[in-house]
Short mmCIF file of C-alpha atoms and ligand atoms in Angstrom, two decimals:
data_model
loop_
_atom_site.label_atom_id
_atom_site.label_comp_id
_atom_site.label_asym_id
_atom_site.label_seq_id
_atom_site.Cartn_x
_atom_site.Cartn_y
_atom_site.Cartn_z
CA MET A 1 -22.69 -28.40 -83.06
CA ALA A 2 -24.87 -29.83 -80.91
CA GLN A 3 -27.10 -28.73 -78.18
CA LEU A 4 -30.48 -30.28 -76.22
CA TRP A 5 -31.74 -27.14 -77.18
CA GLY A 6 -33.59 -25.07 -80.48
CA GLY A 7 -37.32 -25.28 -80.50
CA ARG A 8 -37.66 -22.46 -80.06
CA PHE A 9 -35.04 -20.80 -82.20
CA THR A 10 -35.58 -20.06 -85.92
CA LYS A 11 -31.61 -19.38 -86.87
CA GLU A 12 -28.15 -21.30 -85.99
CA THR A 13 -26.37 -20.23 -83.23
CA ASP A 14 -23.43 -17.95 -84.84
CA GLU A 15 -20.18 -20.33 -84.30
CA LEU A 16 -18.53 -17.89 -82.52
CA VAL A 17 -20.93 -18.18 -79.72
CA TYR A 18 -21.74 -21.35 -79.88
CA ARG A 19 -17.61 -22.04 -78.68
CA PHE A 20 -18.07 -19.06 -76.64
CA ASN A 21 -21.35 -20.71 -75.17
CA ALA A 22 -19.62 -23.76 -75.01
CA SER A 23 -17.86 -25.68 -71.86
CA ILE A 24 -17.03 -29.00 -72.79
CA SER A 25 -13.89 -28.00 -73.19
CA PHE A 26 -12.87 -28.35 -69.42
CA ASP A 27 -16.11 -29.65 -67.41
CA LYS A 28 -15.33 -32.62 -69.46
CA LYS A 29 -13.38 -33.39 -66.23
CA PHE A 30 -16.17 -34.59 -64.65
CA TYR A 31 -17.37 -36.64 -66.75
CA ARG A 32 -18.01 -39.49 -63.98
CA GLN A 33 -19.54 -37.24 -61.40
CA ASP A 34 -22.28 -36.34 -64.23
CA MET A 35 -23.11 -39.96 -64.64
CA GLU A 36 -23.15 -40.53 -61.22
CA GLY A 37 -25.45 -38.56 -60.53
CA SER A 38 -27.79 -39.38 -63.71
CA ILE A 39 -27.45 -42.89 -62.36
CA ALA A 40 -28.87 -41.79 -58.73
CA HIS A 41 -31.50 -39.37 -60.02
CA VAL A 42 -32.64 -42.38 -62.50
CA LYS A 43 -32.62 -44.87 -59.71
CA MET A 44 -35.01 -42.51 -57.37
CA LEU A 45 -37.10 -41.57 -60.38
CA GLY A 46 -37.50 -45.04 -60.21
CA LYS A 47 -38.15 -45.81 -56.94
CA GLN A 48 -41.30 -42.35 -57.27
CA GLY A 49 -43.01 -44.27 -60.19
CA ILE A 50 -42.12 -41.48 -62.55
CA LEU A 51 -40.32 -43.79 -64.81
CA THR A 52 -41.03 -47.76 -64.83
CA GLU A 53 -38.48 -50.54 -63.83
CA ALA A 54 -37.27 -51.43 -66.77
CA GLU A 55 -36.58 -48.14 -67.94
CA THR A 56 -34.88 -47.17 -64.97
CA GLN A 57 -32.74 -50.42 -65.27
CA GLU A 58 -31.93 -50.09 -69.14
CA ILE A 59 -31.06 -45.98 -68.45
CA VAL A 60 -28.78 -47.16 -65.74
CA THR A 61 -27.38 -49.89 -67.51
CA ALA A 62 -26.32 -47.99 -70.64
CA LEU A 63 -24.81 -44.74 -68.46
CA ARG A 64 -22.80 -47.54 -67.20
CA GLU A 65 -21.49 -49.11 -69.56
CA ILE A 66 -21.34 -45.78 -71.59
CA LEU A 67 -19.25 -44.50 -68.01
CA LYS A 68 -16.93 -46.93 -68.60
CA GLU A 69 -16.19 -46.97 -72.35
CA VAL A 70 -14.50 -43.28 -71.19
CA GLU A 71 -12.61 -44.54 -68.63
CA ASP A 72 -11.04 -47.51 -70.94
CA GLY A 73 -10.54 -45.02 -73.73
CA THR A 74 -13.11 -46.68 -76.53
CA LEU A 75 -15.16 -43.87 -76.33
CA GLU A 76 -14.32 -40.88 -76.65
CA ILE A 77 -16.06 -37.19 -75.14
CA SER A 78 -16.21 -35.34 -78.01
CA HIS A 79 -16.57 -31.44 -77.56
CA GLU A 80 -19.02 -30.73 -80.55
CA TYR A 81 -21.14 -30.83 -77.75
CA GLU A 82 -21.61 -27.61 -76.12
CA ASP A 83 -21.13 -29.53 -72.27
CA ILE A 84 -20.78 -32.28 -70.45
CA HIS A 85 -24.57 -33.12 -69.81
CA SER A 86 -25.06 -32.93 -73.46
CA PHE A 87 -22.59 -35.12 -74.21
CA VAL A 88 -23.90 -37.54 -71.99
CA GLU A 89 -27.41 -37.19 -72.65
CA ALA A 90 -26.65 -36.95 -76.75
CA THR A 91 -24.95 -40.45 -75.99
CA LEU A 92 -27.57 -42.34 -73.79
CA ILE A 93 -30.04 -41.16 -76.97
CA ASP A 94 -28.29 -42.35 -79.61
CA ARG A 95 -27.99 -45.99 -77.90
CA LEU A 96 -31.11 -46.06 -76.37
CA GLY A 97 -33.23 -44.08 -78.38
CA ASP A 98 -37.14 -42.80 -76.76
CA THR A 99 -36.31 -44.39 -73.49
CA GLY A 100 -33.15 -42.40 -73.14
CA LYS A 101 -35.42 -39.26 -73.85
CA LYS A 102 -36.68 -39.18 -70.42
CA LEU A 103 -33.22 -39.31 -68.65
CA HIS A 104 -33.81 -35.29 -68.22
CA THR A 105 -37.44 -35.54 -66.71
CA GLY A 106 -37.48 -33.34 -63.47
CA ARG A 107 -33.78 -32.05 -64.22
CA SER A 108 -32.23 -28.69 -65.34
CA ARG A 109 -28.42 -28.64 -65.71
CA ASN A 110 -27.95 -25.11 -63.45
CA ASP A 111 -28.93 -28.13 -60.70
CA GLN A 112 -27.48 -30.97 -62.47
CA VAL A 113 -23.71 -28.38 -62.58
CA ALA A 114 -24.84 -27.60 -59.34
CA LEU A 115 -24.56 -31.53 -58.48
CA ASP A 116 -21.63 -32.17 -60.58
CA MET A 117 -19.24 -29.73 -59.20
CA ARG A 118 -20.04 -30.36 -55.94
CA LEU A 119 -19.50 -34.29 -56.13
CA TYR A 120 -16.06 -33.56 -58.00
CA THR A 121 -14.64 -30.38 -55.37
CA ARG A 122 -16.22 -33.06 -52.34
CA GLN A 123 -13.16 -35.89 -53.61
CA GLU A 124 -10.50 -33.16 -54.37
CA VAL A 125 -10.79 -31.34 -50.76
CA LEU A 126 -10.68 -35.07 -49.41
CA GLU A 127 -7.58 -36.12 -51.51
CA ILE A 128 -5.69 -32.97 -50.79
CA ASP A 129 -6.66 -34.12 -46.88
CA GLY A 130 -4.67 -36.35 -48.02
CA LEU A 131 -1.62 -34.76 -49.29
CA LEU A 132 -1.71 -32.17 -46.31
CA LYS A 133 -1.85 -35.24 -43.77
CA GLU A 134 1.55 -36.79 -46.19
CA PHE A 135 3.13 -33.90 -45.55
CA LEU A 136 2.45 -33.46 -41.71
CA GLN A 137 3.75 -36.64 -40.86
CA VAL A 138 7.02 -36.10 -43.29
CA MET A 139 7.22 -33.32 -40.45
CA LEU A 140 6.74 -34.84 -37.61
CA GLY A 141 9.50 -37.06 -38.49
CA VAL A 142 12.33 -34.17 -38.89
CA MET A 143 10.75 -33.14 -35.31
CA GLU A 144 11.77 -36.03 -34.18
CA GLU A 145 15.09 -36.25 -35.40
CA HIS A 146 15.66 -33.20 -34.72
CA VAL A 147 14.65 -32.03 -30.88
CA ASP A 148 18.06 -31.13 -29.92
CA THR A 149 19.71 -29.75 -33.46
CA PHE A 150 19.80 -26.08 -32.26
CA MET A 151 19.74 -23.33 -34.69
CA PRO A 152 18.72 -19.48 -34.42
CA GLY A 153 15.80 -17.89 -34.87
CA PHE A 154 15.30 -15.02 -36.50
CA THR A 155 12.72 -12.17 -35.91
CA HIS A 156 13.02 -9.41 -38.80
CA LEU A 157 15.94 -12.34 -40.37
CA GLN A 158 17.73 -10.90 -37.67
CA LYS A 159 19.36 -13.57 -34.95
CA ALA A 160 17.10 -13.54 -32.05
CA GLN A 161 17.26 -16.59 -29.93
CA PRO A 162 18.01 -20.09 -30.32
CA VAL A 163 15.71 -22.74 -31.28
CA THR A 164 16.20 -26.15 -32.72
CA LEU A 165 15.64 -27.53 -36.02
CA ALA A 166 12.04 -29.26 -34.33
CA HIS A 167 10.55 -26.08 -32.90
CA HIS A 168 10.94 -24.82 -36.11
CA PHE A 169 9.30 -27.09 -38.33
CA GLY A 170 7.02 -27.26 -35.41
CA ALA A 171 5.74 -24.28 -36.53
CA TYR A 172 4.59 -25.10 -40.06
CA PHE A 173 3.09 -28.23 -38.62
CA GLU A 174 0.60 -25.98 -36.71
CA MET A 175 -0.17 -24.09 -40.08
CA PHE A 176 -0.96 -27.06 -41.90
CA LYS A 177 -2.96 -29.28 -39.32
CA ARG A 178 -5.32 -25.78 -39.64
CA ASP A 179 -5.10 -25.81 -43.11
CA ARG A 180 -6.53 -29.89 -42.74
CA GLN A 181 -8.61 -28.71 -40.10
CA ARG A 182 -10.40 -25.94 -43.02
CA MET A 183 -10.44 -29.26 -44.99
CA GLU A 184 -13.22 -30.78 -42.76
CA ASP A 185 -14.54 -27.67 -42.26
CA ILE A 186 -15.16 -26.68 -46.00
CA TYR A 187 -16.54 -30.16 -46.69
CA ARG A 188 -18.55 -30.69 -43.94
CA ARG A 189 -20.31 -27.96 -44.74
CA MET A 190 -20.90 -28.48 -48.88
CA ASN A 191 -21.89 -32.15 -48.09
CA TYR A 192 -26.07 -31.21 -49.20
CA CYS A 193 -26.62 -32.03 -52.30
CA PRO A 194 -28.48 -29.53 -54.54
CA LEU A 195 -30.03 -32.07 -57.25
CA GLY A 196 -33.80 -31.55 -57.11
CA SER A 197 -33.59 -27.70 -56.62
CA GLY A 198 -34.64 -27.89 -60.92
CA ALA A 199 -33.57 -24.64 -63.16
CA LEU A 200 -34.36 -22.82 -59.40
CA ALA A 201 -37.76 -23.68 -58.25
CA GLY A 202 -38.18 -27.23 -57.57
CA THR A 203 -40.42 -29.59 -59.53
CA THR A 204 -43.63 -30.82 -59.80
CA TYR A 205 -42.79 -34.22 -60.16
CA ASP A 206 -42.77 -35.84 -56.94
CA LEU A 207 -38.74 -36.20 -56.44
CA ASP A 208 -37.75 -37.75 -53.45
CA ARG A 209 -35.15 -35.60 -52.74
CA TYR A 210 -33.97 -37.59 -49.68
CA SER A 211 -32.87 -40.30 -51.28
CA THR A 212 -30.47 -38.67 -54.28
CA ALA A 213 -28.62 -37.47 -51.50
CA ALA A 214 -28.36 -40.48 -49.27
CA GLN A 215 -27.29 -42.39 -52.71
CA MET A 216 -24.53 -39.96 -53.50
CA GLY A 217 -23.07 -39.54 -49.07
CA PHE A 218 -24.49 -36.31 -48.54
CA ASP A 219 -25.50 -35.42 -45.30
CA GLY A 220 -29.34 -34.12 -47.04
CA PRO A 221 -30.65 -32.34 -49.40
CA THR A 222 -29.77 -28.58 -50.07
CA LEU A 223 -32.88 -26.66 -48.48
CA ASN A 224 -33.45 -23.28 -50.74
CA SER A 225 -33.59 -24.26 -54.44
CA MET A 226 -32.92 -20.64 -55.92
CA ASP A 227 -30.24 -21.12 -53.14
CA GLY A 228 -29.03 -24.56 -54.24
CA VAL A 229 -28.58 -23.42 -57.79
CA SER A 230 -26.88 -20.93 -57.21
CA ASP A 231 -24.72 -21.33 -54.04
CA ARG A 232 -20.37 -21.20 -54.71
CA ASP A 233 -19.63 -20.25 -51.25
CA TYR A 234 -18.17 -23.28 -50.69
CA LEU A 235 -15.23 -23.22 -53.51
CA ILE A 236 -14.40 -19.25 -52.73
CA GLU A 237 -14.46 -21.01 -49.20
CA LEU A 238 -11.94 -23.76 -50.85
CA LEU A 239 -10.10 -21.17 -52.99
CA SER A 240 -9.60 -19.13 -50.36
CA ALA A 241 -8.29 -21.96 -47.46
CA LEU A 242 -6.20 -23.21 -50.54
CA SER A 243 -4.44 -19.65 -50.62
CA THR A 244 -3.75 -19.80 -47.05
CA ILE A 245 -1.91 -23.00 -48.10
CA MET A 246 -0.18 -21.61 -50.71
CA MET A 247 0.66 -18.98 -48.91
CA HIS A 248 2.20 -21.44 -45.92
CA LEU A 249 3.91 -23.00 -48.67
CA SER A 250 4.97 -19.97 -49.81
CA ARG A 251 6.83 -18.72 -46.86
CA PHE A 252 8.29 -22.85 -46.22
CA SER A 253 9.84 -22.39 -49.72
CA GLU A 254 11.76 -18.58 -49.11
CA GLU A 255 13.45 -20.46 -45.83
CA VAL A 256 14.49 -23.18 -47.55
CA ILE A 257 15.81 -21.21 -50.60
CA ILE A 258 17.47 -19.12 -47.53
CA TRP A 259 18.87 -22.12 -45.75
CA ASN A 260 19.61 -23.61 -48.94
CA SER A 261 21.90 -20.59 -50.44
CA ASN A 262 25.67 -20.94 -50.42
CA GLU A 263 25.51 -18.31 -47.62
CA TYR A 264 23.85 -20.47 -45.53
CA GLN A 265 24.07 -23.92 -46.32
CA PHE A 266 21.61 -25.22 -43.28
CA VAL A 267 20.23 -27.65 -45.67
CA GLU A 268 20.63 -29.13 -49.27
CA ILE A 269 18.30 -30.08 -51.60
CA ASP A 270 18.23 -33.15 -52.86
CA ASP A 271 20.13 -33.62 -56.42
CA ALA A 272 16.40 -35.24 -57.30
CA TYR A 273 15.42 -32.01 -56.00
CA SER A 274 17.35 -29.23 -58.07
CA THR A 275 17.71 -28.13 -61.46
CA GLY A 276 20.68 -27.10 -62.79
CA SER A 277 21.82 -23.72 -65.10
CA SER A 278 22.60 -24.05 -68.74
CA ILE A 279 25.80 -21.76 -68.56
CA MET A 280 27.12 -22.43 -64.74
CA PRO A 281 28.21 -25.64 -64.35
CA GLN A 282 28.87 -25.25 -60.88
CA LYS A 283 25.14 -24.17 -59.77
CA LYS A 284 22.35 -26.75 -58.40
CA ASN A 285 19.17 -24.37 -57.55
CA PRO A 286 16.30 -24.45 -55.36
CA ASP A 287 13.29 -24.23 -58.57
CA ILE A 288 10.59 -26.27 -56.98
CA ALA A 289 10.47 -24.11 -53.75
CA GLU A 290 10.60 -21.13 -56.57
CA LEU A 291 8.55 -22.20 -58.26
CA VAL A 292 5.40 -23.42 -55.50
CA ARG A 293 6.30 -19.93 -54.93
CA GLY A 294 5.41 -18.38 -57.92
CA LYS A 295 2.43 -20.43 -58.13
CA THR A 296 0.75 -18.97 -55.34
CA GLY A 297 -0.05 -16.29 -57.08
CA ARG A 298 -2.16 -17.90 -59.82
CA VAL A 299 -3.90 -19.40 -57.17
CA TYR A 300 -4.76 -15.94 -55.32
CA GLY A 301 -6.31 -14.83 -58.28
CA ALA A 302 -8.49 -17.50 -58.90
CA LEU A 303 -9.85 -16.69 -55.31
CA MET A 304 -10.11 -12.59 -56.52
CA SER A 305 -11.83 -14.11 -59.30
CA LEU A 306 -15.00 -16.21 -58.72
CA LEU A 307 -15.48 -13.40 -55.66
CA THR A 308 -16.18 -11.10 -58.47
CA THR A 309 -17.59 -13.03 -60.47
CA MET A 310 -19.89 -14.03 -58.03
CA LYS A 311 -20.29 -10.26 -56.82
CA GLY A 312 -22.62 -8.74 -58.97
CA ILE A 313 -25.10 -12.19 -60.13
CA PRO A 314 -28.43 -11.94 -59.08
CA LEU A 315 -30.43 -14.96 -58.17
CA ALA A 316 -30.46 -17.25 -58.85
CA TYR A 317 -28.76 -19.29 -61.97
CA ASN A 318 -26.85 -17.02 -64.38
CA LYS A 319 -24.31 -18.41 -67.06
CA ASP A 320 -21.52 -16.37 -64.95
CA MET A 321 -20.76 -18.94 -63.21
CA GLN A 322 -19.47 -21.14 -65.45
CA GLU A 323 -16.49 -19.17 -65.00
CA ASP A 324 -15.72 -20.57 -61.50
CA LYS A 325 -14.95 -24.48 -62.86
CA GLU A 326 -11.54 -23.70 -65.38
CA LEU A 327 -10.38 -21.68 -62.30
CA THR A 328 -10.86 -24.16 -59.24
CA PHE A 329 -9.93 -26.86 -61.22
CA ASP A 330 -6.50 -25.53 -62.18
CA ALA A 331 -6.35 -23.94 -58.12
CA MET A 332 -6.74 -27.29 -56.94
CA ASP A 333 -4.62 -29.28 -59.56
CA THR A 334 -1.70 -26.36 -58.82
CA VAL A 335 -2.13 -27.64 -54.76
CA LYS A 336 -2.03 -31.16 -55.02
CA GLY A 337 1.13 -30.74 -57.30
CA CYS A 338 2.57 -28.63 -54.84
CA LEU A 339 2.57 -30.24 -51.68
CA ALA A 340 3.52 -33.53 -53.23
CA LEU A 341 6.55 -31.97 -54.56
CA PHE A 342 7.12 -29.95 -51.29
CA SER A 343 6.78 -33.72 -49.05
CA GLY A 344 9.00 -34.91 -51.69
CA MET A 345 11.82 -31.88 -50.78
CA VAL A 346 11.81 -32.20 -47.29
CA ALA A 347 11.49 -35.56 -46.71
CA THR A 348 15.07 -35.81 -48.99
CA MET A 349 16.50 -33.12 -47.60
CA LYS A 350 19.88 -32.96 -45.94
CA PHE A 351 20.36 -31.05 -42.37
CA HIS A 352 23.85 -29.76 -42.08
CA LYS A 353 23.09 -29.56 -37.88
CA GLY A 354 26.59 -28.07 -37.17
CA ARG A 355 26.14 -24.98 -39.43
CA MET A 356 22.90 -24.66 -38.14
CA GLU A 357 24.58 -24.97 -34.40
CA ALA A 358 27.38 -22.91 -35.39
CA SER A 359 25.32 -19.67 -36.24
CA ALA A 360 22.67 -20.13 -33.50
CA LYS A 361 26.39 -19.49 -31.24
CA ASN A 362 27.53 -16.39 -33.22
CA GLY A 363 25.15 -13.24 -33.06
CA PHE A 364 24.14 -12.89 -29.44
CA THR A 365 21.26 -15.28 -29.25
CA ASN A 366 21.80 -15.98 -26.19
CA ALA A 367 22.01 -12.13 -25.20
CA THR A 368 18.48 -12.11 -23.96
CA ASP A 369 19.71 -15.30 -21.48
CA ALA A 370 22.97 -13.09 -20.16
CA ALA A 371 20.32 -10.59 -19.18
CA ASP A 372 17.94 -12.89 -16.79
CA TYR A 373 20.50 -14.60 -15.36
CA LEU A 374 21.26 -11.10 -13.93
CA VAL A 375 17.37 -10.52 -13.20
CA ASN A 376 17.63 -14.03 -11.10
CA HIS A 377 21.25 -12.48 -8.96
CA GLY A 378 18.57 -9.44 -8.15
CA VAL A 379 19.15 -6.70 -11.09
CA PRO A 380 15.84 -5.04 -12.09
CA PHE A 381 15.21 -6.10 -16.16
CA ARG A 382 15.62 -2.46 -17.81
CA ASP A 383 19.32 -2.17 -15.96
CA ALA A 384 19.96 -5.79 -16.90
CA HIS A 385 19.27 -5.17 -20.74
CA GLY A 386 20.91 -2.28 -20.74
CA ILE A 387 24.14 -3.96 -18.82
CA ILE A 388 23.93 -6.58 -21.55
CA GLY A 389 23.81 -4.36 -23.95
CA LYS A 390 27.28 -2.39 -23.39
CA LEU A 391 28.48 -6.86 -22.41
CA VAL A 392 27.65 -7.16 -26.80
CA LEU A 393 28.77 -4.03 -27.70
CA HIS A 394 32.48 -4.47 -25.72
CA CYS A 395 32.03 -8.22 -27.54
CA ILE A 396 31.45 -6.85 -31.38
CA GLU A 397 34.63 -4.71 -30.67
CA LYS A 398 36.44 -7.36 -29.66
CA GLY A 399 34.84 -9.86 -32.12
CA VAL A 400 34.16 -12.48 -29.84
CA SER A 401 30.73 -14.12 -28.46
CA ILE A 402 29.77 -14.00 -24.59
CA ASP A 403 30.61 -16.99 -23.39
CA GLU A 404 34.51 -16.19 -24.88
CA LEU A 405 35.14 -13.36 -22.65
CA SER A 406 37.04 -14.64 -19.49
CA LEU A 407 34.71 -14.04 -16.32
CA GLU A 408 36.98 -10.71 -15.14
CA ASP A 409 36.19 -9.56 -18.02
CA LEU A 410 32.84 -9.88 -17.52
CA GLN A 411 32.77 -9.12 -13.77
CA LYS A 412 34.42 -4.91 -15.01
CA ILE A 413 30.47 -5.04 -16.77
CA SER A 414 28.97 -6.01 -13.67
CA PRO A 415 30.20 -7.90 -10.88
CA VAL A 416 27.39 -9.28 -10.17
CA PHE A 417 28.47 -12.08 -13.22
CA ASP A 418 29.74 -15.56 -11.46
CA LYS A 419 31.26 -18.52 -12.81
CA ASP A 420 28.01 -20.06 -13.00
CA ILE A 421 27.39 -17.53 -16.12
CA PHE A 422 28.76 -19.58 -19.01
CA ASP A 423 26.76 -22.55 -18.19
CA ALA A 424 23.18 -20.02 -17.69
CA VAL A 425 24.40 -18.52 -21.64
CA SER A 426 25.23 -22.01 -23.02
CA LEU A 427 23.34 -22.15 -25.99
CA GLU A 428 22.39 -26.40 -24.85
CA THR A 429 20.84 -24.27 -21.40
CA CYS A 430 19.61 -21.79 -23.29
CA VAL A 431 17.12 -24.03 -25.25
CA GLU A 432 16.16 -26.50 -22.44
CA LYS A 433 15.32 -24.06 -20.16
CA ARG A 434 12.23 -23.01 -22.34
CA LEU A 435 9.78 -25.80 -20.86
CA THR A 436 6.64 -23.89 -20.94
CA ILE A 437 4.27 -26.02 -23.60
CA GLY A 438 5.16 -24.70 -27.04
CA ALA A 439 8.96 -23.52 -26.16
CA PRO A 440 11.64 -25.11 -27.98
CA GLY A 441 13.04 -27.25 -24.82
CA GLN A 442 13.44 -30.43 -25.37
CA LYS A 443 10.37 -32.02 -22.93
CA ALA A 444 8.60 -29.88 -24.14
CA MET A 445 8.69 -30.33 -27.50
CA LYS A 446 8.58 -34.18 -26.91
CA GLN A 447 4.67 -33.47 -25.40
CA VAL A 448 3.79 -31.75 -28.53
CA ILE A 449 5.45 -34.09 -30.89
CA ALA A 450 3.46 -37.15 -29.04
CA LEU A 451 0.06 -34.83 -29.08
CA HIS A 452 0.80 -34.53 -33.16
CA LYS A 453 1.38 -38.31 -32.92
CA GLU A 454 -2.21 -38.72 -31.48
CA TYR A 455 -3.62 -36.67 -33.90
CA LEU A 456 -2.12 -38.62 -36.97
CA ALA A 457 -2.92 -41.75 -35.86
CA GLN A 458 -7.06 -40.39 -36.11
CA ASP A 459 -8.62 -39.54 -39.31
CA TRP A 460 -11.80 -37.66 -39.34
CA LYS A 461 -14.65 -39.11 -40.82
CA SER A 462 -15.61 -37.95 -44.21
CA GLY A 463 -18.84 -40.43 -44.63
CA ILE A 464 -18.75 -41.20 -47.92
CA SER A 465 -16.99 -44.43 -48.19
CA ASP A 466 -19.05 -46.20 -50.18
CA TRP A 467 -21.22 -44.20 -51.70
CA GLU A 468 -20.21 -44.51 -55.44
CA ALA A 469 -19.84 -48.51 -55.22
CA GLY A 470 -23.66 -48.33 -54.06
CA LEU A 471 -23.84 -46.84 -57.93
CA LEU A 472 -21.91 -48.02 -60.45
CA SER A 473 -22.78 -52.07 -59.36
N1 LIG B 501 -22.08 -24.61 -68.64
C1 LIG B 501 -23.32 -24.57 -67.52
C2 LIG B 501 -22.02 -24.03 -66.23
O1 LIG B 501 -21.01 -24.56 -66.18
C3 LIG B 501 -23.87 -25.68 -67.34
C4 LIG B 501 -24.95 -25.78 -67.16
C5 LIG B 501 -26.10 -24.20 -67.59
N2 LIG B 501 -27.23 -24.06 -67.42
C6 LIG B 501 -27.81 -23.31 -68.20
N3 LIG B 501 -28.72 -22.59 -68.39
N4 LIG B 501 -27.48 -22.67 -69.41
O2 LIG B 501 -22.67 -22.99 -66.04
#
C-alpha cells in the first residue's frame, strides 16, 4: 500500500478497503494526461513565482523523463499505488526528494482527476469524430457508385416503393453526419479547464488559471470551482451521443444481416469480415454485424449507469464519481472498435445489383405510381387508390406484375389506362421522377452527393493542434 495521505490516521487501511478504494488499475489509462497536466501546473507555479525557476525546471524535466520511461516501457506503473496521481507524485519524490514534494502545491486530486479525464476524453472525441468521418467517406463512395442501382424501399419490412442503393445509404449518411455534429458540439462545451478548482473552493495561492487552460488548448478555465470538480455532464452527453452512434450502427447491422441472408442475397459480406461454423461447413456468418448490434447494449448501459451514479450526489466531489471511468473507457473503446470494423466491412462488401433490382420489380413497388398515373389523367386520388388496389389483387391472382398485364387487361379495370402506362410504372421512371431534394431520383441524388462532398472537404477546427508539443519539449 502506498498512499499520499496518512498523517491523521493511527491505523493502517484495511487491505480490502484499500483494494476497493484504489483506482490505479483503470486510471493508469490517462498517465499521459496526468503528467501533462502536472507539467502545465508546475510551469504556471513557476511563472507566478510560487516555485523558483530552478525548481520548476527540475520538476518539468523529471516529469518529462518519467513520461518517456513509461511510454518506452522502462518504467512500469506499479499497482501498489492508490491511483495514477499517487504513482506519478511518488516517483517524482523518489527522484527529486524535497523538490518533488512541491508538485501538488495549490492542487487537489479532485481538480487533477477532473482535468485528466477531460483531457483524455477530449482526445477520444476527436478520434471518434475522425472514425465517423472515415465511415462517411466509405458511404459516400458507395453512394456515388450506386445512384441507379434500384432496390425496394421498405416500410414495416414490406416492399413499399422503389429507391436506389445510393438513397438507402444516404439515409445512414445523414445519421452519422449528425453523430459527428454531436461530437463537435460536446467538444466545444467541454473544452474548459477545471484545474485550479482545488478540492472545491479554489486556493489561496495566486494561481493563473487562464495560463494553465491556454497551455493545454482549453478555451478558458471553468468558472465555478465547485462545479469544476464535480461536473460530469460532458461524459453523460458523450455517452448519450455514443449510444446514438451504436443505435445507428445497430440498425445498419440489422439491415446488413438481412441483406446478406440466403433469402435476400442483396449483398455478400467479404470473407475477411465473415466467420464460419464449427459444424456446418457451408456457413458464412455475419458475426461482425451481429456483434456490433450486440455491443449496443453495453454502451446504453454505460449511459444509464453514469446517470444513476450522478443523480444523488451533493456538491461537490464525492468518491462515487470514480465510477465514471471504467464505463466511459469501455464505451469509447467499444464505439471506436465498432466504427472501424463497420467501415471495413462496408468498404469490402459486394452489392448484387441484379438481385436488388429484381426484388424491386416484383412486389408492386410501383403501385403508388400507377395510382398517380390515374390521378394525372383526372381520376380523384381516393378512387385511383381503390382501382389500383383491385388491379394488384388481380395481378396476385394471376401471378404477374402490373407491367406484365396487357393494355386490354388494364383497360378492363380502368378505361383511363393508355399505352404510356408501361413507361409510367417502369422502375426507372418510378425512381427518376422523384426529384424533390432528398428523394432518390438521380438528379436529386447527385445534388445531395455534391453537398456531402463539400461537407467532407472541410473540417471543424478543434484548436488544440499544438498544445502537447509545447508541454513535452
Ligand atoms: N480516483 C479518484 C477519482 O477517480 C481521484 C480523486 C480522488 N479524490 C479524493 N478526494 N479521494 O475520482
